mmCIF file with all atom_site columns, C-alpha atoms and ligand atoms in Angstrom:
data_model
loop_
_atom_site.group_PDB
_atom_site.id
_atom_site.type_symbol
_atom_site.label_atom_id
_atom_site.label_alt_id
_atom_site.label_comp_id
_atom_site.label_asym_id
_atom_site.label_entity_id
_atom_site.label_seq_id
_atom_site.pdbx_PDB_ins_code
_atom_site.Cartn_x
_atom_site.Cartn_y
_atom_site.Cartn_z
_atom_site.occupancy
_atom_site.B_iso_or_equiv
_atom_site.pdbx_formal_charge
_atom_site.auth_seq_id
_atom_site.auth_comp_id
_atom_site.auth_asym_id
_atom_site.auth_atom_id
_atom_site.pdbx_PDB_model_num
ATOM   1   C  CA  . MET A 1 1   ? 13.205  6.981   14.870 1.00 0.00 ? 1   MET A CA  1
ATOM   2   C  CA  . ASN A 1 2   ? 9.848   8.002   13.466 1.00 0.00 ? 2   ASN A CA  1
ATOM   3   C  CA  . ASN A 1 3   ? 11.055  11.002  11.502 1.00 0.00 ? 3   ASN A CA  1
ATOM   4   C  CA  . ASP A 1 4   ? 9.869   9.584   8.213  1.00 0.00 ? 4   ASP A CA  1
ATOM   5   C  CA  . CYS A 1 5   ? 6.258   9.562   9.357  1.00 0.00 ? 5   CYS A CA  1
ATOM   6   C  CA  . LEU A 1 6   ? 4.147   12.689  8.845  1.00 0.00 ? 6   LEU A CA  1
ATOM   7   C  CA  . ILE A 1 7   ? 0.804   12.702  10.639 1.00 0.00 ? 7   ILE A CA  1
ATOM   8   C  CA  . LEU A 1 8   ? -2.099  15.030  9.910  1.00 0.00 ? 8   LEU A CA  1
ATOM   9   C  CA  . VAL A 1 9   ? -3.976  15.732  13.164 1.00 0.00 ? 9   VAL A CA  1
ATOM   10  C  CA  . VAL A 1 10  ? -7.556  16.916  12.606 1.00 0.00 ? 10  VAL A CA  1
ATOM   11  C  CA  . GLU A 1 11  ? -9.250  17.967  15.837 1.00 0.00 ? 11  GLU A CA  1
ATOM   12  C  CA  . ASP A 1 12  ? -11.262 21.110  16.593 1.00 0.00 ? 12  ASP A CA  1
ATOM   13  C  CA  . ASP A 1 13  ? -10.932 20.762  20.380 1.00 0.00 ? 13  ASP A CA  1
ATOM   14  C  CA  . ALA A 1 14  ? -7.697  22.711  21.072 1.00 0.00 ? 14  ALA A CA  1
ATOM   15  C  CA  . PRO A 1 15  ? -6.687  20.973  24.353 1.00 0.00 ? 15  PRO A CA  1
ATOM   16  C  CA  . VAL A 1 16  ? -7.136  17.520  22.770 1.00 0.00 ? 16  VAL A CA  1
ATOM   17  C  CA  . ARG A 1 17  ? -5.302  18.613  19.610 1.00 0.00 ? 17  ARG A CA  1
ATOM   18  C  CA  . ASN A 1 18  ? -2.437  19.992  21.710 1.00 0.00 ? 18  ASN A CA  1
ATOM   19  C  CA  . LEU A 1 19  ? -2.195  16.795  23.733 1.00 0.00 ? 19  LEU A CA  1
ATOM   20  C  CA  . ILE A 1 20  ? -2.013  14.763  20.520 1.00 0.00 ? 20  ILE A CA  1
ATOM   21  C  CA  . ILE A 1 21  ? 0.622   16.904  18.812 1.00 0.00 ? 21  ILE A CA  1
ATOM   22  C  CA  . THR A 1 22  ? 2.718   17.205  21.981 1.00 0.00 ? 22  THR A CA  1
ATOM   23  C  CA  . THR A 1 23  ? 2.690   13.424  22.309 1.00 0.00 ? 23  THR A CA  1
ATOM   24  C  CA  . LEU A 1 24  ? 3.592   12.975  18.647 1.00 0.00 ? 24  LEU A CA  1
ATOM   25  C  CA  . GLY A 1 25  ? 6.382   15.552  18.960 1.00 0.00 ? 25  GLY A CA  1
ATOM   26  C  CA  . THR A 1 26  ? 7.953   13.832  21.971 1.00 0.00 ? 26  THR A CA  1
ATOM   27  C  CA  . HIS A 1 27  ? 7.930   10.556  20.009 1.00 0.00 ? 27  HIS A CA  1
ATOM   28  C  CA  . ASP A 1 28  ? 9.724   12.134  17.031 1.00 0.00 ? 28  ASP A CA  1
ATOM   29  C  CA  . TYR A 1 29  ? 6.766   12.151  14.669 1.00 0.00 ? 29  TYR A CA  1
ATOM   30  C  CA  . SER A 1 30  ? 6.263   15.076  12.323 1.00 0.00 ? 30  SER A CA  1
ATOM   31  C  CA  . TYR A 1 31  ? 2.742   16.460  12.309 1.00 0.00 ? 31  TYR A CA  1
ATOM   32  C  CA  . ILE A 1 32  ? 0.442   19.038  10.743 1.00 0.00 ? 32  ILE A CA  1
ATOM   33  C  CA  . PRO A 1 33  ? -2.452  20.291  12.890 1.00 0.00 ? 33  PRO A CA  1
ATOM   34  C  CA  . ALA A 1 34  ? -5.865  21.117  11.409 1.00 0.00 ? 34  ALA A CA  1
ATOM   35  C  CA  . ALA A 1 35  ? -8.956  22.371  13.242 1.00 0.00 ? 35  ALA A CA  1
ATOM   36  C  CA  . THR A 1 36  ? -11.642 22.079  10.549 1.00 0.00 ? 36  THR A CA  1
ATOM   37  C  CA  . GLY A 1 37  ? -12.676 19.679  7.810  1.00 0.00 ? 37  GLY A CA  1
ATOM   38  C  CA  . GLU A 1 38  ? -11.771 22.132  5.054  1.00 0.00 ? 38  GLU A CA  1
ATOM   39  C  CA  . GLN A 1 39  ? -8.297  22.660  6.546  1.00 0.00 ? 39  GLN A CA  1
ATOM   40  C  CA  . ALA A 1 40  ? -7.921  18.889  6.783  1.00 0.00 ? 40  ALA A CA  1
ATOM   41  C  CA  . ILE A 1 41  ? -8.740  18.305  3.108  1.00 0.00 ? 41  ILE A CA  1
ATOM   42  C  CA  . LEU A 1 42  ? -6.390  21.090  2.032  1.00 0.00 ? 42  LEU A CA  1
ATOM   43  C  CA  . ALA A 1 43  ? -3.554  19.808  4.239  1.00 0.00 ? 43  ALA A CA  1
ATOM   44  C  CA  . ALA A 1 44  ? -4.105  16.208  3.119  1.00 0.00 ? 44  ALA A CA  1
ATOM   45  C  CA  . SER A 1 45  ? -3.831  17.190  -0.552 1.00 0.00 ? 45  SER A CA  1
ATOM   46  C  CA  . SER A 1 46  ? -0.914  19.619  -0.192 1.00 0.00 ? 46  SER A CA  1
ATOM   47  C  CA  . HIS A 1 47  ? 1.253   17.673  2.298  1.00 0.00 ? 47  HIS A CA  1
ATOM   48  C  CA  . ASN A 1 48  ? 0.354   14.085  1.440  1.00 0.00 ? 48  ASN A CA  1
ATOM   49  C  CA  . PRO A 1 49  ? 0.743   12.834  5.051  1.00 0.00 ? 49  PRO A CA  1
ATOM   50  C  CA  . ASP A 1 50  ? 1.505   9.186   5.857  1.00 0.00 ? 50  ASP A CA  1
ATOM   51  C  CA  . ILE A 1 51  ? -1.336  8.881   8.378  1.00 0.00 ? 51  ILE A CA  1
ATOM   52  C  CA  . VAL A 1 52  ? -4.417  10.979  9.216  1.00 0.00 ? 52  VAL A CA  1
ATOM   53  C  CA  . LEU A 1 53  ? -5.848  11.165  12.747 1.00 0.00 ? 53  LEU A CA  1
ATOM   54  C  CA  . LEU A 1 54  ? -9.360  12.483  12.218 1.00 0.00 ? 54  LEU A CA  1
ATOM   55  C  CA  . ASP A 1 55  ? -11.937 13.643  14.740 1.00 0.00 ? 55  ASP A CA  1
ATOM   56  C  CA  . LEU A 1 56  ? -15.440 12.883  13.404 1.00 0.00 ? 56  LEU A CA  1
ATOM   57  C  CA  . GLY A 1 57  ? -17.232 15.850  14.987 1.00 0.00 ? 57  GLY A CA  1
ATOM   58  C  CA  . LEU A 1 58  ? -15.881 18.927  13.226 1.00 0.00 ? 58  LEU A CA  1
ATOM   59  C  CA  . PRO A 1 59  ? -17.369 22.443  13.153 1.00 0.00 ? 59  PRO A CA  1
ATOM   60  C  CA  . ASP A 1 60  ? -17.735 22.823  9.364  1.00 0.00 ? 60  ASP A CA  1
ATOM   61  C  CA  . ILE A 1 61  ? -18.146 19.533  7.501  1.00 0.00 ? 61  ILE A CA  1
ATOM   62  C  CA  . SER A 1 62  ? -18.430 16.097  9.065  1.00 0.00 ? 62  SER A CA  1
ATOM   63  C  CA  . GLY A 1 63  ? -15.466 13.786  9.426  1.00 0.00 ? 63  GLY A CA  1
ATOM   64  C  CA  . ILE A 1 64  ? -17.295 11.309  7.182  1.00 0.00 ? 64  ILE A CA  1
ATOM   65  C  CA  . GLU A 1 65  ? -17.261 13.904  4.369  1.00 0.00 ? 65  GLU A CA  1
ATOM   66  C  CA  . VAL A 1 66  ? -13.541 14.430  4.950  1.00 0.00 ? 66  VAL A CA  1
ATOM   67  C  CA  . ILE A 1 67  ? -12.930 10.670  4.594  1.00 0.00 ? 67  ILE A CA  1
ATOM   68  C  CA  . LYS A 1 68  ? -14.961 10.538  1.356  1.00 0.00 ? 68  LYS A CA  1
ATOM   69  C  CA  . LYS A 1 69  ? -13.063 13.507  -0.106 1.00 0.00 ? 69  LYS A CA  1
ATOM   70  C  CA  . ILE A 1 70  ? -9.646  12.073  0.783  1.00 0.00 ? 70  ILE A CA  1
ATOM   71  C  CA  . ARG A 1 71  ? -10.635 8.636   -0.522 1.00 0.00 ? 71  ARG A CA  1
ATOM   72  C  CA  . SER A 1 72  ? -11.510 10.169  -3.910 1.00 0.00 ? 72  SER A CA  1
ATOM   73  C  CA  . TRP A 1 73  ? -7.776  10.551  -4.556 1.00 0.00 ? 73  TRP A CA  1
ATOM   74  C  CA  . SER A 1 74  ? -5.800  8.745   -1.845 1.00 0.00 ? 74  SER A CA  1
ATOM   75  C  CA  . THR A 1 75  ? -5.558  5.507   0.141  1.00 0.00 ? 75  THR A CA  1
ATOM   76  C  CA  . MET A 1 76  ? -3.593  7.187   2.972  1.00 0.00 ? 76  MET A CA  1
ATOM   77  C  CA  . PRO A 1 77  ? -4.441  5.468   6.289  1.00 0.00 ? 77  PRO A CA  1
ATOM   78  C  CA  . ILE A 1 78  ? -7.113  7.299   8.286  1.00 0.00 ? 78  ILE A CA  1
ATOM   79  C  CA  . ILE A 1 79  ? -7.588  6.629   12.002 1.00 0.00 ? 79  ILE A CA  1
ATOM   80  C  CA  . VAL A 1 80  ? -10.880 8.069   13.172 1.00 0.00 ? 80  VAL A CA  1
ATOM   81  C  CA  . ILE A 1 81  ? -11.217 9.632   16.618 1.00 0.00 ? 81  ILE A CA  1
ATOM   82  C  CA  . SER A 1 82  ? -14.757 9.692   17.901 1.00 0.00 ? 82  SER A CA  1
ATOM   83  C  CA  . ALA A 1 83  ? -16.137 11.152  21.117 1.00 0.00 ? 83  ALA A CA  1
ATOM   84  C  CA  . ARG A 1 84  ? -19.361 9.356   20.411 1.00 0.00 ? 84  ARG A CA  1
ATOM   85  C  CA  . SER A 1 85  ? -19.438 5.841   21.669 1.00 0.00 ? 85  SER A CA  1
ATOM   86  C  CA  . GLU A 1 86  ? -22.165 4.843   19.192 1.00 0.00 ? 86  GLU A CA  1
ATOM   87  C  CA  . ASP A 1 87  ? -20.926 2.083   16.951 1.00 0.00 ? 87  ASP A CA  1
ATOM   88  C  CA  . SER A 1 88  ? -22.940 3.468   14.032 1.00 0.00 ? 88  SER A CA  1
ATOM   89  C  CA  . ASP A 1 89  ? -20.563 6.436   13.617 1.00 0.00 ? 89  ASP A CA  1
ATOM   90  C  CA  . LYS A 1 90  ? -17.546 4.193   13.550 1.00 0.00 ? 90  LYS A CA  1
ATOM   91  C  CA  . ILE A 1 91  ? -19.205 1.803   11.141 1.00 0.00 ? 91  ILE A CA  1
ATOM   92  C  CA  . GLU A 1 92  ? -20.132 4.665   8.822  1.00 0.00 ? 92  GLU A CA  1
ATOM   93  C  CA  . ALA A 1 93  ? -16.548 5.980   8.976  1.00 0.00 ? 93  ALA A CA  1
ATOM   94  C  CA  . LEU A 1 94  ? -15.068 2.528   8.309  1.00 0.00 ? 94  LEU A CA  1
ATOM   95  C  CA  . ASP A 1 95  ? -17.443 1.924   5.420  1.00 0.00 ? 95  ASP A CA  1
ATOM   96  C  CA  . ALA A 1 96  ? -16.516 5.352   4.010  1.00 0.00 ? 96  ALA A CA  1
ATOM   97  C  CA  . GLY A 1 97  ? -12.889 4.213   3.940  1.00 0.00 ? 97  GLY A CA  1
ATOM   98  C  CA  . ALA A 1 98  ? -11.362 4.775   7.394  1.00 0.00 ? 98  ALA A CA  1
ATOM   99  C  CA  . ASP A 1 99  ? -8.821  2.147   8.461  1.00 0.00 ? 99  ASP A CA  1
ATOM   100 C  CA  . ASP A 1 100 ? -9.121  2.174   12.233 1.00 0.00 ? 100 ASP A CA  1
ATOM   101 C  CA  . TYR A 1 101 ? -10.694 4.078   15.117 1.00 0.00 ? 101 TYR A CA  1
ATOM   102 C  CA  . LEU A 1 102 ? -10.001 5.402   18.593 1.00 0.00 ? 102 LEU A CA  1
ATOM   103 C  CA  . THR A 1 103 ? -12.830 6.138   21.013 1.00 0.00 ? 103 THR A CA  1
ATOM   104 C  CA  . LYS A 1 104 ? -12.543 9.214   23.226 1.00 0.00 ? 104 LYS A CA  1
ATOM   105 C  CA  . PRO A 1 105 ? -11.362 9.274   25.910 1.00 0.00 ? 105 PRO A CA  1
ATOM   106 C  CA  . PHE A 1 106 ? -8.277  7.320   24.837 1.00 0.00 ? 106 PHE A CA  1
ATOM   107 C  CA  . SER A 1 107 ? -4.830  7.044   26.380 1.00 0.00 ? 107 SER A CA  1
ATOM   108 C  CA  . VAL A 1 108 ? -1.814  8.391   24.517 1.00 0.00 ? 108 VAL A CA  1
ATOM   109 C  CA  . GLU A 1 109 ? -0.292  4.891   24.744 1.00 0.00 ? 109 GLU A CA  1
ATOM   110 C  CA  . GLU A 1 110 ? -3.323  3.517   22.924 1.00 0.00 ? 110 GLU A CA  1
ATOM   111 C  CA  . MET A 1 111 ? -2.998  6.203   20.241 1.00 0.00 ? 111 MET A CA  1
ATOM   112 C  CA  . LEU A 1 112 ? 0.708   5.504   19.769 1.00 0.00 ? 112 LEU A CA  1
ATOM   113 C  CA  . ALA A 1 113 ? 0.014   1.757   19.539 1.00 0.00 ? 113 ALA A CA  1
ATOM   114 C  CA  . ARG A 1 114 ? -2.547  2.358   16.746 1.00 0.00 ? 114 ARG A CA  1
ATOM   115 C  CA  . ILE A 1 115 ? -0.082  4.578   14.913 1.00 0.00 ? 115 ILE A CA  1
ATOM   116 C  CA  . ARG A 1 116 ? 2.646   1.923   15.174 1.00 0.00 ? 116 ARG A CA  1
ATOM   117 C  CA  . SER A 1 117 ? 0.341   -0.788  13.874 1.00 0.00 ? 117 SER A CA  1
ATOM   118 C  CA  . THR A 1 118 ? -0.683  1.505   10.994 1.00 0.00 ? 118 THR A CA  1
ATOM   119 C  CA  . GLN A 1 119 ? 3.010   2.098   10.217 1.00 0.00 ? 119 GLN A CA  1
ATOM   120 C  CA  . ARG A 1 120 ? 3.571   -1.681  10.086 1.00 0.00 ? 120 ARG A CA  1
ATOM   121 C  CA  . ARG A 1 121 ? 0.668   -1.968  7.676  1.00 0.00 ? 121 ARG A CA  1
ATOM   122 C  CA  . LEU A 1 122 ? 2.055   0.900   5.559  1.00 0.00 ? 122 LEU A CA  1
ATOM   123 C  CA  . THR A 1 123 ? 5.501   -0.709  5.414  1.00 0.00 ? 123 THR A CA  1
ATOM   124 C  CA  . TYR A 1 124 ? 3.907   -3.969  4.386  1.00 0.00 ? 124 TYR A CA  1
ATOM   125 C  CA  . MET A 1 125 ? 1.696   -2.329  1.736  1.00 0.00 ? 125 MET A CA  1
ATOM   126 C  CA  . ARG A 1 126 ? 4.618   -0.366  0.264  1.00 0.00 ? 126 ARG A CA  1
ATOM   127 C  CA  . HIS A 1 127 ? 6.735   -3.471  -0.141 1.00 0.00 ? 127 HIS A CA  1
ATOM   128 C  CA  . ALA A 1 128 ? 3.981   -5.819  -1.179 1.00 0.00 ? 128 ALA A CA  1
ATOM   129 C  CA  . ASP A 1 129 ? 3.605   -6.438  -4.856 1.00 0.00 ? 129 ASP A CA  1
ATOM   130 C  CA  . GLU A 1 130 ? 0.005   -5.992  -6.014 1.00 0.00 ? 130 GLU A CA  1
ATOM   131 C  CA  . ASN A 1 131 ? 0.139   -9.349  -7.714 1.00 0.00 ? 131 ASN A CA  1
ATOM   132 C  CA  . GLN A 1 132 ? 2.032   -10.996 -4.907 1.00 0.00 ? 132 GLN A CA  1
ATOM   133 C  CA  . ALA A 1 133 ? 1.226   -14.688 -4.942 1.00 0.00 ? 133 ALA A CA  1
ATOM   134 C  CA  . VAL A 1 134 ? 2.090   -15.525 -1.355 1.00 0.00 ? 134 VAL A CA  1
ATOM   135 C  CA  . PHE A 1 135 ? 0.990   -13.697 1.782  1.00 0.00 ? 135 PHE A CA  1
ATOM   136 C  CA  . VAL A 1 136 ? 2.971   -14.250 4.990  1.00 0.00 ? 136 VAL A CA  1
ATOM   137 C  CA  . ASN A 1 137 ? 1.902   -12.987 8.399  1.00 0.00 ? 137 ASN A CA  1
ATOM   138 C  CA  . GLY A 1 138 ? 3.701   -14.561 11.352 1.00 0.00 ? 138 GLY A CA  1
ATOM   139 C  CA  . SER A 1 139 ? 3.211   -18.318 11.049 1.00 0.00 ? 139 SER A CA  1
ATOM   140 C  CA  . LEU A 1 140 ? 0.271   -17.881 8.635  1.00 0.00 ? 140 LEU A CA  1
ATOM   141 C  CA  . LYS A 1 141 ? 0.987   -18.320 4.938  1.00 0.00 ? 141 LYS A CA  1
ATOM   142 C  CA  . ILE A 1 142 ? -1.544  -18.032 2.117  1.00 0.00 ? 142 ILE A CA  1
ATOM   143 C  CA  . ASP A 1 143 ? -0.599  -19.119 -1.378 1.00 0.00 ? 143 ASP A CA  1
ATOM   144 C  CA  . TYR A 1 144 ? -3.204  -17.207 -3.399 1.00 0.00 ? 144 TYR A CA  1
ATOM   145 C  CA  . SER A 1 145 ? -2.386  -18.860 -6.718 1.00 0.00 ? 145 SER A CA  1
ATOM   146 C  CA  . ALA A 1 146 ? -2.669  -22.394 -5.328 1.00 0.00 ? 146 ALA A CA  1
ATOM   147 C  CA  . ASN A 1 147 ? -5.530  -21.538 -2.907 1.00 0.00 ? 147 ASN A CA  1
ATOM   148 C  CA  . CYS A 1 148 ? -3.530  -23.093 -0.084 1.00 0.00 ? 148 CYS A CA  1
ATOM   149 C  CA  . VAL A 1 149 ? -3.204  -21.998 3.529  1.00 0.00 ? 149 VAL A CA  1
ATOM   150 C  CA  . PHE A 1 150 ? -0.408  -23.025 5.876  1.00 0.00 ? 150 PHE A CA  1
ATOM   151 C  CA  . VAL A 1 151 ? 0.215   -22.443 9.556  1.00 0.00 ? 151 VAL A CA  1
ATOM   152 C  CA  . GLY A 1 152 ? 3.916   -23.102 9.962  1.00 0.00 ? 152 GLY A CA  1
ATOM   153 C  CA  . ASP A 1 153 ? 4.507   -26.127 7.740  1.00 0.00 ? 153 ASP A CA  1
ATOM   154 C  CA  . GLN A 1 154 ? 1.036   -27.494 8.289  1.00 0.00 ? 154 GLN A CA  1
ATOM   155 C  CA  . LEU A 1 155 ? -1.426  -27.353 5.380  1.00 0.00 ? 155 LEU A CA  1
ATOM   156 C  CA  . ILE A 1 156 ? -4.808  -26.164 6.685  1.00 0.00 ? 156 ILE A CA  1
ATOM   157 C  CA  . HIS A 1 157 ? -8.033  -27.388 5.095  1.00 0.00 ? 157 HIS A CA  1
ATOM   158 C  CA  . LEU A 1 158 ? -10.549 -24.571 4.768  1.00 0.00 ? 158 LEU A CA  1
ATOM   159 C  CA  . THR A 1 159 ? -14.030 -24.538 3.284  1.00 0.00 ? 159 THR A CA  1
ATOM   160 C  CA  . PRO A 1 160 ? -14.511 -22.191 0.290  1.00 0.00 ? 160 PRO A CA  1
ATOM   161 C  CA  . ILE A 1 161 ? -16.239 -19.594 2.496  1.00 0.00 ? 161 ILE A CA  1
ATOM   162 C  CA  . GLU A 1 162 ? -13.562 -19.772 5.197  1.00 0.00 ? 162 GLU A CA  1
ATOM   163 C  CA  . TYR A 1 163 ? -10.917 -19.332 2.502  1.00 0.00 ? 163 TYR A CA  1
ATOM   164 C  CA  . LYS A 1 164 ? -12.732 -16.318 1.007  1.00 0.00 ? 164 LYS A CA  1
ATOM   165 C  CA  . LEU A 1 165 ? -12.966 -14.750 4.461  1.00 0.00 ? 165 LEU A CA  1
ATOM   166 C  CA  . LEU A 1 166 ? -9.290  -15.304 5.185  1.00 0.00 ? 166 LEU A CA  1
ATOM   167 C  CA  . VAL A 1 167 ? -8.228  -13.892 1.809  1.00 0.00 ? 167 VAL A CA  1
ATOM   168 C  CA  . LEU A 1 168 ? -10.405 -10.802 2.308  1.00 0.00 ? 168 LEU A CA  1
ATOM   169 C  CA  . LEU A 1 169 ? -8.902  -10.178 5.770  1.00 0.00 ? 169 LEU A CA  1
ATOM   170 C  CA  . SER A 1 170 ? -5.360  -10.715 4.476  1.00 0.00 ? 170 SER A CA  1
ATOM   171 C  CA  . ARG A 1 171 ? -5.850  -8.388  1.488  1.00 0.00 ? 171 ARG A CA  1
ATOM   172 C  CA  . ASN A 1 172 ? -6.899  -5.726  4.008  1.00 0.00 ? 172 ASN A CA  1
ATOM   173 C  CA  . VAL A 1 173 ? -4.389  -6.582  6.730  1.00 0.00 ? 173 VAL A CA  1
ATOM   174 C  CA  . GLY A 1 174 ? -4.345  -4.012  9.548  1.00 0.00 ? 174 GLY A CA  1
ATOM   175 C  CA  . LYS A 1 175 ? -7.701  -2.579  8.570  1.00 0.00 ? 175 LYS A CA  1
ATOM   176 C  CA  . VAL A 1 176 ? -10.939 -2.965  10.545 1.00 0.00 ? 176 VAL A CA  1
ATOM   177 C  CA  . LEU A 1 177 ? -13.542 -4.487  8.201  1.00 0.00 ? 177 LEU A CA  1
ATOM   178 C  CA  . THR A 1 178 ? -17.198 -4.051  9.098  1.00 0.00 ? 178 THR A CA  1
ATOM   179 C  CA  . TYR A 1 179 ? -19.700 -6.952  9.099  1.00 0.00 ? 179 TYR A CA  1
ATOM   180 C  CA  . GLN A 1 180 ? -21.430 -5.297  6.182  1.00 0.00 ? 180 GLN A CA  1
ATOM   181 C  CA  . PHE A 1 181 ? -18.238 -4.971  4.133  1.00 0.00 ? 181 PHE A CA  1
ATOM   182 C  CA  . ILE A 1 182 ? -17.305 -8.610  4.774  1.00 0.00 ? 182 ILE A CA  1
ATOM   183 C  CA  . THR A 1 183 ? -20.715 -10.113 4.044  1.00 0.00 ? 183 THR A CA  1
ATOM   184 C  CA  . LYS A 1 184 ? -21.051 -8.033  0.868  1.00 0.00 ? 184 LYS A CA  1
ATOM   185 C  CA  . ASN A 1 185 ? -17.697 -9.301  -0.338 1.00 0.00 ? 185 ASN A CA  1
ATOM   186 C  CA  . VAL A 1 186 ? -18.211 -12.926 0.633  1.00 0.00 ? 186 VAL A CA  1
ATOM   187 C  CA  . TRP A 1 187 ? -21.933 -13.466 0.012  1.00 0.00 ? 187 TRP A CA  1
ATOM   188 C  CA  . GLY A 1 188 ? -22.723 -10.491 -2.236 1.00 0.00 ? 188 GLY A CA  1
ATOM   189 C  CA  . SER A 1 189 ? -25.335 -9.124  0.152  1.00 0.00 ? 189 SER A CA  1
ATOM   190 C  CA  . SER A 1 190 ? -25.617 -8.129  3.762  1.00 0.00 ? 190 SER A CA  1
ATOM   191 C  CA  . TYR A 1 191 ? -28.668 -9.511  5.532  1.00 0.00 ? 191 TYR A CA  1
ATOM   192 C  CA  . ASP A 1 192 ? -28.840 -10.200 9.278  1.00 0.00 ? 192 ASP A CA  1
ATOM   193 C  CA  . SER A 1 193 ? -28.823 -13.920 8.556  1.00 0.00 ? 193 SER A CA  1
ATOM   194 C  CA  . GLU A 1 194 ? -25.473 -13.563 6.772  1.00 0.00 ? 194 GLU A CA  1
ATOM   195 C  CA  . ILE A 1 195 ? -24.009 -11.559 9.623  1.00 0.00 ? 195 ILE A CA  1
ATOM   196 C  CA  . ALA A 1 196 ? -25.060 -14.420 11.925 1.00 0.00 ? 196 ALA A CA  1
ATOM   197 C  CA  . SER A 1 197 ? -23.422 -16.931 9.546  1.00 0.00 ? 197 SER A CA  1
ATOM   198 C  CA  . LEU A 1 198 ? -20.302 -14.786 9.422  1.00 0.00 ? 198 LEU A CA  1
ATOM   199 C  CA  . ARG A 1 199 ? -19.789 -15.261 13.184 1.00 0.00 ? 199 ARG A CA  1
ATOM   200 C  CA  . VAL A 1 200 ? -20.073 -19.029 12.772 1.00 0.00 ? 200 VAL A CA  1
ATOM   201 C  CA  . PHE A 1 201 ? -17.641 -19.184 9.839  1.00 0.00 ? 201 PHE A CA  1
ATOM   202 C  CA  . MET A 1 202 ? -15.222 -16.862 11.614 1.00 0.00 ? 202 MET A CA  1
ATOM   203 C  CA  . ALA A 1 203 ? -15.249 -19.072 14.716 1.00 0.00 ? 203 ALA A CA  1
ATOM   204 C  CA  . SER A 1 204 ? -14.443 -22.169 12.664 1.00 0.00 ? 204 SER A CA  1
ATOM   205 C  CA  . LEU A 1 205 ? -11.779 -20.330 10.632 1.00 0.00 ? 205 LEU A CA  1
ATOM   206 C  CA  . ARG A 1 206 ? -10.053 -19.178 13.818 1.00 0.00 ? 206 ARG A CA  1
ATOM   207 C  CA  . LYS A 1 207 ? -10.157 -22.639 15.323 1.00 0.00 ? 207 LYS A CA  1
ATOM   208 C  CA  . LYS A 1 208 ? -8.293  -23.913 12.269 1.00 0.00 ? 208 LYS A CA  1
ATOM   209 C  CA  . ILE A 1 209 ? -5.671  -21.211 11.899 1.00 0.00 ? 209 ILE A CA  1
ATOM   210 C  CA  . ASP A 1 210 ? -5.068  -20.745 15.628 1.00 0.00 ? 210 ASP A CA  1
ATOM   211 C  CA  . ALA A 1 211 ? -4.935  -24.468 16.446 1.00 0.00 ? 211 ALA A CA  1
ATOM   212 C  CA  . ASP A 1 212 ? -1.183  -24.332 17.115 1.00 0.00 ? 212 ASP A CA  1
ATOM   213 C  CA  . ASN A 1 213 ? -1.209  -21.240 19.257 1.00 0.00 ? 213 ASN A CA  1
ATOM   214 C  CA  . PRO A 1 214 ? -4.595  -20.841 20.930 1.00 0.00 ? 214 PRO A CA  1
ATOM   215 C  CA  . GLY A 1 215 ? -5.164  -17.386 22.406 1.00 0.00 ? 215 GLY A CA  1
ATOM   216 C  CA  . GLU A 1 216 ? -2.653  -15.938 19.925 1.00 0.00 ? 216 GLU A CA  1
ATOM   217 C  CA  . THR A 1 217 ? -5.118  -15.094 17.193 1.00 0.00 ? 217 THR A CA  1
ATOM   218 C  CA  . CYS A 1 218 ? -4.152  -12.839 14.308 1.00 0.00 ? 218 CYS A CA  1
ATOM   219 C  CA  . ILE A 1 219 ? -7.834  -12.002 13.764 1.00 0.00 ? 219 ILE A CA  1
ATOM   220 C  CA  . GLN A 1 220 ? -9.228  -9.410  16.175 1.00 0.00 ? 220 GLN A CA  1
ATOM   221 C  CA  . THR A 1 221 ? -12.912 -9.129  17.000 1.00 0.00 ? 221 THR A CA  1
ATOM   222 C  CA  . HIS A 1 222 ? -14.421 -5.654  17.197 1.00 0.00 ? 222 HIS A CA  1
ATOM   223 C  CA  . ILE A 1 223 ? -17.694 -6.324  18.975 1.00 0.00 ? 223 ILE A CA  1
ATOM   224 C  CA  . GLY A 1 224 ? -20.651 -4.781  17.165 1.00 0.00 ? 224 GLY A CA  1
ATOM   225 C  CA  . ILE A 1 225 ? -18.387 -3.577  14.331 1.00 0.00 ? 225 ILE A CA  1
ATOM   226 C  CA  . GLY A 1 226 ? -16.377 -6.281  12.568 1.00 0.00 ? 226 GLY A CA  1
ATOM   227 C  CA  . TYR A 1 227 ? -12.978 -7.969  12.350 1.00 0.00 ? 227 TYR A CA  1
ATOM   228 C  CA  . ARG A 1 228 ? -9.378  -7.147  11.591 1.00 0.00 ? 228 ARG A CA  1
ATOM   229 C  CA  . MET A 1 229 ? -6.308  -9.200  10.758 1.00 0.00 ? 229 MET A CA  1
ATOM   230 C  CA  . ILE A 1 230 ? -3.341  -7.822  12.680 1.00 0.00 ? 230 ILE A CA  1
ATOM   231 C  CA  . LYS A 1 231 ? 0.017   -7.579  10.905 1.00 0.00 ? 231 LYS A CA  1
ATOM   232 C  CA  . ALA A 1 232 ? 2.622   -9.486  12.926 1.00 0.00 ? 232 ALA A CA  1
ATOM   233 C  CA  . GLU A 1 233 ? 5.716   -7.479  13.883 1.00 0.00 ? 233 GLU A CA  1
HETATM 234 CA CA1 . CA  B 2 .   ? -14.746 17.577  17.748 1.00 0.00 ? 1   CA  B CA1 1
#
């Protein structure tokens, strides 16, 4: 079922790497293992995988360097795996161009769920026209050319900032966006005061777009890190 998806697994810890590739194998994913950053960069450029699972703590070069190298030529989705629970590592990885993260220890179910959601995002991105005028995600519809937002048939009135936020999240659907990335894009700078404002605007935006189905938000909060719009199945 997943045979079309090739996953590059970058992890220097052999038992963890084996657990990951065994799990992928039993779920019909193809994979390429790599144990160092240099191997990862080589494999990414020669095999052009669909998804990269990348441990941040590697023996030769850091995972952050690997992300920067890959991002110099490719937008392939990168899911970072970090043993460190510090948010700063994840934030640095996300700002360097990673799409998502898993914190060690993680369950294989959690890993498979992240891979599936990345596949949904990939499918969407491959079929979406760059200049697509209308974005649809579940009951949410954004008409970019008319600057209109609908939930179901209901036209939703957003403030200019709320609209900018929603458009930014939708243009990066499936991707975790850091506070810094969002505030830079919406306000042009990233001061603490803007991060505080961001929380307020996000709360009001959610209230408006989730009014019909409270508790069923399409915008996830990543505490201490940022937000993500989830692609509906
Ligand atoms: Ca490691």
